[in-house]
mmCIF file of C-alpha atoms in Angstrom:
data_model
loop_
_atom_site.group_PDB
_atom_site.id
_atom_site.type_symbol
_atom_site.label_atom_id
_atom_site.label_comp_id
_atom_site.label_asym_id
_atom_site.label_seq_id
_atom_site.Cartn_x
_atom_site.Cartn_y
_atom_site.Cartn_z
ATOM 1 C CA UNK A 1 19.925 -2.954 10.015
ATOM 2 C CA UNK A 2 21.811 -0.813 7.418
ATOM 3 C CA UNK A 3 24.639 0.655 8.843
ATOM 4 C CA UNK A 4 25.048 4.439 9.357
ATOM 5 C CA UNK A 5 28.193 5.065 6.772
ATOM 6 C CA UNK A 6 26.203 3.455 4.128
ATOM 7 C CA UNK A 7 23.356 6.390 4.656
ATOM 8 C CA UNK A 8 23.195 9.050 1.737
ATOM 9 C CA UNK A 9 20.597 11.093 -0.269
ATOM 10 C CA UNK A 10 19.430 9.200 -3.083
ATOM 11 C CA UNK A 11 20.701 10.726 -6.583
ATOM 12 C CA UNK A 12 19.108 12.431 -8.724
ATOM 13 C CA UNK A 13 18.328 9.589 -11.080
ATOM 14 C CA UNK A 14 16.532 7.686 -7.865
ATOM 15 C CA UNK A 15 14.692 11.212 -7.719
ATOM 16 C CA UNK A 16 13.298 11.557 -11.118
ATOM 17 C CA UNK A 17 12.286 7.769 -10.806
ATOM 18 C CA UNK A 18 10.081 8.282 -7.137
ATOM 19 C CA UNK A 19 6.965 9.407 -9.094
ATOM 20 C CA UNK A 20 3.969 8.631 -7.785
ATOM 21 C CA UNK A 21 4.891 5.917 -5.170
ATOM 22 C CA UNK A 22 2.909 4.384 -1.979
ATOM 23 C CA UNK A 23 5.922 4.597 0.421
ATOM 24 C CA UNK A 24 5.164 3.275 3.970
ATOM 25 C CA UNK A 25 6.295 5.175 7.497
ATOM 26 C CA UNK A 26 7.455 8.456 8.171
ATOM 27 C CA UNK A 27 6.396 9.064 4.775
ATOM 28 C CA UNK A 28 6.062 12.457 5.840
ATOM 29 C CA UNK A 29 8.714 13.763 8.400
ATOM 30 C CA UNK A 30 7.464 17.461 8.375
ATOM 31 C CA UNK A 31 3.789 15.858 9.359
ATOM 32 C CA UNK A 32 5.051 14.838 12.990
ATOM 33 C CA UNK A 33 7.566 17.844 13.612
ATOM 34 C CA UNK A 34 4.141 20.308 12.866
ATOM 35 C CA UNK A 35 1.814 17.896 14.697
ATOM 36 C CA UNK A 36 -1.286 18.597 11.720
ATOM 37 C CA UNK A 37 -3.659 15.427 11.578
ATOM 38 C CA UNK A 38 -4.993 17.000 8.395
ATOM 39 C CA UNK A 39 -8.325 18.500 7.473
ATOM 40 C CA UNK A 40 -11.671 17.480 8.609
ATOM 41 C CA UNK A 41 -14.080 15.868 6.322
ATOM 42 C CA UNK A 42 -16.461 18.799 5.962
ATOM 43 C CA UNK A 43 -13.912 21.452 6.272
ATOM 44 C CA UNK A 44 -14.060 23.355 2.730
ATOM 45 C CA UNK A 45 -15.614 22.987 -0.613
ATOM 46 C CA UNK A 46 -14.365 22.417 -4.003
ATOM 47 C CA UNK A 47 -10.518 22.000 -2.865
ATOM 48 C CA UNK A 48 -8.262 19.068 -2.749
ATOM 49 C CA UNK A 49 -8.844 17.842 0.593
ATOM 50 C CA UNK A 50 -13.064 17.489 -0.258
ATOM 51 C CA UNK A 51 -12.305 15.477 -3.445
ATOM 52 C CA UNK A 52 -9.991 13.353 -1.253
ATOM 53 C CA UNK A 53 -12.159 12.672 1.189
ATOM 54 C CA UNK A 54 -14.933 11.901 -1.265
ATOM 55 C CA UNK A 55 -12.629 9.524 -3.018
ATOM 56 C CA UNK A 56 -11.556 7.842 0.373
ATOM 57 C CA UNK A 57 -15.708 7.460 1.440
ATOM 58 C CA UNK A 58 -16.532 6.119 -2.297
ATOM 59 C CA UNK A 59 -13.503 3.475 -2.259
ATOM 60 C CA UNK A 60 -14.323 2.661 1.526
ATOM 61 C CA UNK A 61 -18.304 2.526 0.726
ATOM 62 C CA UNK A 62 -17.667 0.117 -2.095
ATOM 63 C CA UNK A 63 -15.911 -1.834 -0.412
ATOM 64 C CA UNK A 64 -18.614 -2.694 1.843
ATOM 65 C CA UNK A 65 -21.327 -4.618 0.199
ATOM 66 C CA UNK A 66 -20.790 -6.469 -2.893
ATOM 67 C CA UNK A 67 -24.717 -5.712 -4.258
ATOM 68 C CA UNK A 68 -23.510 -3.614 -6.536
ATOM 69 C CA UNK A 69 -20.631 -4.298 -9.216
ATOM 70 C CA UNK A 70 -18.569 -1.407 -8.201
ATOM 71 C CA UNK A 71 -16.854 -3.104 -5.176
ATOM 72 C CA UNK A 72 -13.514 -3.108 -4.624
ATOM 73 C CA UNK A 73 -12.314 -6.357 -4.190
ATOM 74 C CA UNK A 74 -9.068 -5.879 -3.036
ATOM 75 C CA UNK A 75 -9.691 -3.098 -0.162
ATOM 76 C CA UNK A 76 -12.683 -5.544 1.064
ATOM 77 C CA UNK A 77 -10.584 -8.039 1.572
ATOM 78 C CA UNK A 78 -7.929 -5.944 3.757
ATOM 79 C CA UNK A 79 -10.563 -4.163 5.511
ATOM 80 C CA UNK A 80 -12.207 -8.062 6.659
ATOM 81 C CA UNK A 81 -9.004 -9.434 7.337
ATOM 82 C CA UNK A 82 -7.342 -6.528 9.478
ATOM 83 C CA UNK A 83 -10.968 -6.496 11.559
ATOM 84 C CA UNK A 84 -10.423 -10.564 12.002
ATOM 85 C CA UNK A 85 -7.089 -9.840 13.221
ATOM 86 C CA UNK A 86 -8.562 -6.986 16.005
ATOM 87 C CA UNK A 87 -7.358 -4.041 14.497
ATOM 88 C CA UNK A 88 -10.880 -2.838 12.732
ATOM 89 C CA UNK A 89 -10.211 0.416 10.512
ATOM 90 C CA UNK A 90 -12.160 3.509 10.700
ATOM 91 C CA UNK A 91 -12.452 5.807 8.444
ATOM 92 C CA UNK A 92 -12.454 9.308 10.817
ATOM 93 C CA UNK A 93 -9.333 7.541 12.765
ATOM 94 C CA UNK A 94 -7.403 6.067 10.357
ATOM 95 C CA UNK A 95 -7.013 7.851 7.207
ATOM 96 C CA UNK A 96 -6.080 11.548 6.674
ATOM 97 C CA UNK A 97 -6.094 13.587 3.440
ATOM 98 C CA UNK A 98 -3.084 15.977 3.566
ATOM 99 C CA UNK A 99 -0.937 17.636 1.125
ATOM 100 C CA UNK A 100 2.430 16.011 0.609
ATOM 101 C CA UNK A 101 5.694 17.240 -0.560
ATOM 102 C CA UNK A 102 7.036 15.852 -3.861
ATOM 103 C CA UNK A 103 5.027 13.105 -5.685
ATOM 104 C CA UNK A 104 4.380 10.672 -3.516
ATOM 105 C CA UNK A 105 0.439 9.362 -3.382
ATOM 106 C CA UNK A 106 -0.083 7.833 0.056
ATOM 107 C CA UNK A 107 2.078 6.566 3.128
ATOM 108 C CA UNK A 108 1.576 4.571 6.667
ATOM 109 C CA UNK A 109 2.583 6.482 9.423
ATOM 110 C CA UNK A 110 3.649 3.952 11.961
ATOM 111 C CA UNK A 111 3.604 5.946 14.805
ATOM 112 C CA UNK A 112 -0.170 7.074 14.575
ATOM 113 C CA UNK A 113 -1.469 3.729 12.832
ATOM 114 C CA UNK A 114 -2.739 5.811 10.052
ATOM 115 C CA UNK A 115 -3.044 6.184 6.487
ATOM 116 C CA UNK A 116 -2.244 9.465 4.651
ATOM 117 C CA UNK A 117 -3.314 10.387 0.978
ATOM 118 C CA UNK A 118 -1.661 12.488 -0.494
ATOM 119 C CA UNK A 119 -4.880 14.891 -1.798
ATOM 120 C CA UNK A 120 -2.821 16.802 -3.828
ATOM 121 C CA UNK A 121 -1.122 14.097 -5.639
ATOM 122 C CA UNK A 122 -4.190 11.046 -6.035
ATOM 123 C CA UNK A 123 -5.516 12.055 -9.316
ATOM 124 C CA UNK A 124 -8.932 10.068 -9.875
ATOM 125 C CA UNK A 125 -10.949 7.072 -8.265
ATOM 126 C CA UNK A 126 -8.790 4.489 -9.269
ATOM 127 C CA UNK A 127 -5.264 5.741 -7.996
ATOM 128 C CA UNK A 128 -7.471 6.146 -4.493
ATOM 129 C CA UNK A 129 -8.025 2.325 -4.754
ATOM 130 C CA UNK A 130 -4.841 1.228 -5.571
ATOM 131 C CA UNK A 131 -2.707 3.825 -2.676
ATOM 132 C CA UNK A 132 -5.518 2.882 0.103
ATOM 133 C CA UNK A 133 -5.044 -0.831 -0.875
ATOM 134 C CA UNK A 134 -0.821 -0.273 -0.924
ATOM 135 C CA UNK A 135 -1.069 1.086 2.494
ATOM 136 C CA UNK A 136 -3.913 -1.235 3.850
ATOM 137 C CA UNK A 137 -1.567 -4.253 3.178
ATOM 138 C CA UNK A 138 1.307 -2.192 5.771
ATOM 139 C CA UNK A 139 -1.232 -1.607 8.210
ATOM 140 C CA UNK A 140 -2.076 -5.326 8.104
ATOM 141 C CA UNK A 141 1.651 -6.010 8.349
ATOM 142 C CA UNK A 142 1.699 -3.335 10.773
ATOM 143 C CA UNK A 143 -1.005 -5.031 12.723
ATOM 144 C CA UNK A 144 -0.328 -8.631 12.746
ATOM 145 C CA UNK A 145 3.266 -8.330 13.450
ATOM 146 C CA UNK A 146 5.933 -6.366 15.313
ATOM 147 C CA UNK A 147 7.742 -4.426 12.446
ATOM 148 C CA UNK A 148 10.564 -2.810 13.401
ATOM 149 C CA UNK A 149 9.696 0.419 10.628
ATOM 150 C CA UNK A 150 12.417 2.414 12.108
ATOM 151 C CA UNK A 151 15.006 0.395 12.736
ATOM 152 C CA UNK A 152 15.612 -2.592 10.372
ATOM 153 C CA UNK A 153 15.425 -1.742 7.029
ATOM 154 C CA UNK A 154 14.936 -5.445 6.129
ATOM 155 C CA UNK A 155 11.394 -5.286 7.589
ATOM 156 C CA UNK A 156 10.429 -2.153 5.300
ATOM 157 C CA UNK A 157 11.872 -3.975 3.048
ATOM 158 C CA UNK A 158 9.618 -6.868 3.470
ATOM 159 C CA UNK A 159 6.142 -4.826 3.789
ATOM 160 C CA UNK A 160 6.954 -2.636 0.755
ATOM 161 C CA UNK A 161 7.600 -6.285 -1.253
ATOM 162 C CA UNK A 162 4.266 -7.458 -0.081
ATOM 163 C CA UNK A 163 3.008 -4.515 -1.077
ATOM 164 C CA UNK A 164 4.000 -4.180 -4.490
ATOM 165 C CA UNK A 165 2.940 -7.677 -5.235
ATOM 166 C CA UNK A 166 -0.472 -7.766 -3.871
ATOM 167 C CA UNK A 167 -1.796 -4.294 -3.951
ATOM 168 C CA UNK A 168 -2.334 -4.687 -7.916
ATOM 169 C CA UNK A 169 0.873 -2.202 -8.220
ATOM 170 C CA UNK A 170 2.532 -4.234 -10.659
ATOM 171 C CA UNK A 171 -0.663 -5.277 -12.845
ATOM 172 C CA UNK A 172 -0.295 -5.998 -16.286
ATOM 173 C CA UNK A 173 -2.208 -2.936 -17.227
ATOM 174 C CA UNK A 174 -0.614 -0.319 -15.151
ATOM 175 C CA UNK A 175 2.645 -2.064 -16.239
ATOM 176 C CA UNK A 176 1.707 -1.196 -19.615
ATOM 177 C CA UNK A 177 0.786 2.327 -18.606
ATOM 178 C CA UNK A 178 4.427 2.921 -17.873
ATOM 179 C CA UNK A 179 5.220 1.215 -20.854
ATOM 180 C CA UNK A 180 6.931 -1.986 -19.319
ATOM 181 C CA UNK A 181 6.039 -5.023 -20.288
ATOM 182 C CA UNK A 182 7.949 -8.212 -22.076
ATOM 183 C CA UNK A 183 10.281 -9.078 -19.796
ATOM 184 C CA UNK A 184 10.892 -12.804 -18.581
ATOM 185 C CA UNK A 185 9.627 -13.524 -14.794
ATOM 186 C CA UNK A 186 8.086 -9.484 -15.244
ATOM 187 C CA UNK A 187 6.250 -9.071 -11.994
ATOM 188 C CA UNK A 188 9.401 -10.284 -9.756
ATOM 189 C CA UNK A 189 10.882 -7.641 -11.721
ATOM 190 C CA UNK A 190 8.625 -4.724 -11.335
ATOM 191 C CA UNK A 191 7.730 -6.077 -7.351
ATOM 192 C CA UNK A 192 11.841 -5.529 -6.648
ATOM 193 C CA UNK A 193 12.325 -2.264 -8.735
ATOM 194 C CA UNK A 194 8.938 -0.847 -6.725
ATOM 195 C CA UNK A 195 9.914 -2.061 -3.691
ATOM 196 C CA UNK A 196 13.306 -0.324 -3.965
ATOM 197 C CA UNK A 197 12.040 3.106 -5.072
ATOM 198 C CA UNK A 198 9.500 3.014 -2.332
ATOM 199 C CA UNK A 199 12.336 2.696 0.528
ATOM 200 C CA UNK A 200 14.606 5.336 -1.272
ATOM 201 C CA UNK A 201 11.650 7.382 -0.708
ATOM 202 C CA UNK A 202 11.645 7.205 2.688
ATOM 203 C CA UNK A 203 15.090 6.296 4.133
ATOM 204 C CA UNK A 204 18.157 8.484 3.551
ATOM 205 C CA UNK A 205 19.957 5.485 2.421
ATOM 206 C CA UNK A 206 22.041 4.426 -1.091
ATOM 207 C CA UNK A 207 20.572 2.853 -3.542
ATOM 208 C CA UNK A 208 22.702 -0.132 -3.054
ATOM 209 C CA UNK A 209 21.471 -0.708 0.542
ATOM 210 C CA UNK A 210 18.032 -0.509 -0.176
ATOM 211 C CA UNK A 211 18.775 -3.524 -3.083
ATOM 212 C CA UNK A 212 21.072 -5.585 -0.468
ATOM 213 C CA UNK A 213 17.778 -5.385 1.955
ATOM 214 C CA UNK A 214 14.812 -6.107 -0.579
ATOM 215 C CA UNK A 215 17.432 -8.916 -2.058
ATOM 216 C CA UNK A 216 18.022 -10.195 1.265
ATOM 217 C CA UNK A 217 13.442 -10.600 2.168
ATOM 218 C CA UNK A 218 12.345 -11.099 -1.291
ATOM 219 C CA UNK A 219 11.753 -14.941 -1.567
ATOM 220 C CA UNK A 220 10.515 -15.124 1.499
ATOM 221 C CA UNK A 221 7.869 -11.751 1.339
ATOM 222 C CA UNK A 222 7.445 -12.507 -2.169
ATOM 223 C CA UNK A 223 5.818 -16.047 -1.120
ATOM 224 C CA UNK A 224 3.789 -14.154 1.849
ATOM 225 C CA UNK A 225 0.473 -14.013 0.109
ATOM 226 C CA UNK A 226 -1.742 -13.069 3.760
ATOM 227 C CA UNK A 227 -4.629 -12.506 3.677
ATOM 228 C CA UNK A 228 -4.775 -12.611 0.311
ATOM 229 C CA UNK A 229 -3.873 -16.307 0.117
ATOM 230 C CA UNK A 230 -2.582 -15.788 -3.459
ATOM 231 C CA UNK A 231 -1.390 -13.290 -5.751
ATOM 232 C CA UNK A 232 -4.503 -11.024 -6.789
ATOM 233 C CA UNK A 233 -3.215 -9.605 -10.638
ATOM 234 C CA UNK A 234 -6.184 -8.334 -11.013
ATOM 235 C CA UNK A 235 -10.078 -7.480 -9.392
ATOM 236 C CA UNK A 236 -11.027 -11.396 -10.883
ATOM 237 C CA UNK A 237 -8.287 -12.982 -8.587
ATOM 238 C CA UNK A 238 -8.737 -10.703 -5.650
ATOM 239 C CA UNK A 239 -12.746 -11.487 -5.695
ATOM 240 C CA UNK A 240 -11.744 -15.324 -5.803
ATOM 241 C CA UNK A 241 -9.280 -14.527 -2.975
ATOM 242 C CA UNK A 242 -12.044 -12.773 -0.863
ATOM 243 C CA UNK A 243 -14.417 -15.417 -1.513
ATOM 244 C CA UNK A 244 -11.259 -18.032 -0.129
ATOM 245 C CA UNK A 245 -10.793 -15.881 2.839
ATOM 246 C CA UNK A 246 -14.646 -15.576 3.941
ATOM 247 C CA UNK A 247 -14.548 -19.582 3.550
ATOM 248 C CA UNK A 248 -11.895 -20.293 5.458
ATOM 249 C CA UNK A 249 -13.357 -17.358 8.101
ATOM 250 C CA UNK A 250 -16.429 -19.604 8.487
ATOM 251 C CA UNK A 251 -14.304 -23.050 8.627
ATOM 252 C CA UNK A 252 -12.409 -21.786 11.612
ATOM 253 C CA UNK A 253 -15.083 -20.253 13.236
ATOM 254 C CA UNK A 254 -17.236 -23.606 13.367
ATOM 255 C CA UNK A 255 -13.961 -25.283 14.840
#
């Protein structure tokens, strides 16, 4: 656990840098003090919350049936393998379009089991995809083991490593989007930096902490591929991963 005199605000150089990140629990603190779940699905017309939601059904839709070559590999995958592991997802239950402060996209919010996107952040299809597949891979944390969100900073520390790596975060294409790219043994390096600004986003801790933590988990959560079974850089690899996991889905089955 980080230790209470090491707790401060992020600067203002950790600030500028938390643009548009999937951060997971109590991504939203003002969210439990008011108690709002967020808007229905047919609540208005035309606003945020509607494109959200139509986002959220298209990525959820095509991730259900690979017929057509829209799919999302990736979100298919996490939806199967949190359903094999009892904790099926539902799309009234477990996601919620809301408006967020600041820029974050999406967060988990441990203490519901649910998803939040950000509708006033997510700007088109494929930032949906890639924030419901970030947060997917904490609820499948979330699910298949006891994660202490709120009180060991290692185990944020952990998911938000797994999540970077897997979720397609650190692709080479959105990599070059930022305009980072060339570095030796680049996706360790833009899994850790990620990985750190996601925590600072969420925990009123120094910047040093957060490093000490996702130092202390890396090698290990870096090597956690589940249920991916290896690390998907792009839709190619996660398909090949999702055809891996079906497999092995029927090979225990007939055990």
């Amino acid at each position: 656990m980080a230790g209470a005199a090491d707790e401060r605000p992020p600067g203002p150089a950790a600030e500028e840098q938390l643009q548009q990140q999937h951060v997971a629990c109590q991504v939203l603190p003002e969210r439990l003090a008011e108690g709002k779940p967020g808007q229905g699905f047919l609540s208005s017309f035309f606003t945020n919350n509607q494109k959200c939601q139509l986002m959220l059904l298209k990525t959820l839709e095509t991730s259900r049936s690979r017929g057509s070559g829209a799919w999302d590999p990736y979100v298919k995958l996490l939806l199967d393998a949190m359903k094999h592991s009892g904790c099926a997802v539902n799309r009234e239950r477990h996601f919620s379009c809301e408006d967020c402060n600041g820029n974050v996209s999406g967060g988990f919010d441990a203490s519901t089991s649910q998803i939040v996107l950000c509708q006033n952040n997510i700007r088109n299809q494929a930032h949906m995809n890639r924030v419901v597949t970030h947060e997917l891979i904490h609820a499948f944390d979330h699910c298949r083991a006891h994660v202490n969100w709120f009180t060991d900073v290692r185990h944020l520390a952990c998911s938000e490593v797994r999540a970077a790596n897997l979720s397609g975060d650190c692709s080479l294409i959105n990599e070059i989007f930022r305009l980072h790219f060339g570095l030796k043994q680049h996706h360790q390096t833009c899994v850790r930096d990620r990985a750190i600004l996601s925590i600072l986003a969420v925990r009123n801790i120094s910047k040093e902490v957060a490093q000490k933590a996702v130092d202390e988990v890396f090698e290990s959560c870096f090597n956690d591929h589940e249920p991916f079974g290896r690390i998907p850089h792009n839709k190619t690899y996660a398909r090949y991963a999702h055809r891996d996991f079906q497999n092995r889905d029927r090979y225990y089955s007939n055990i």
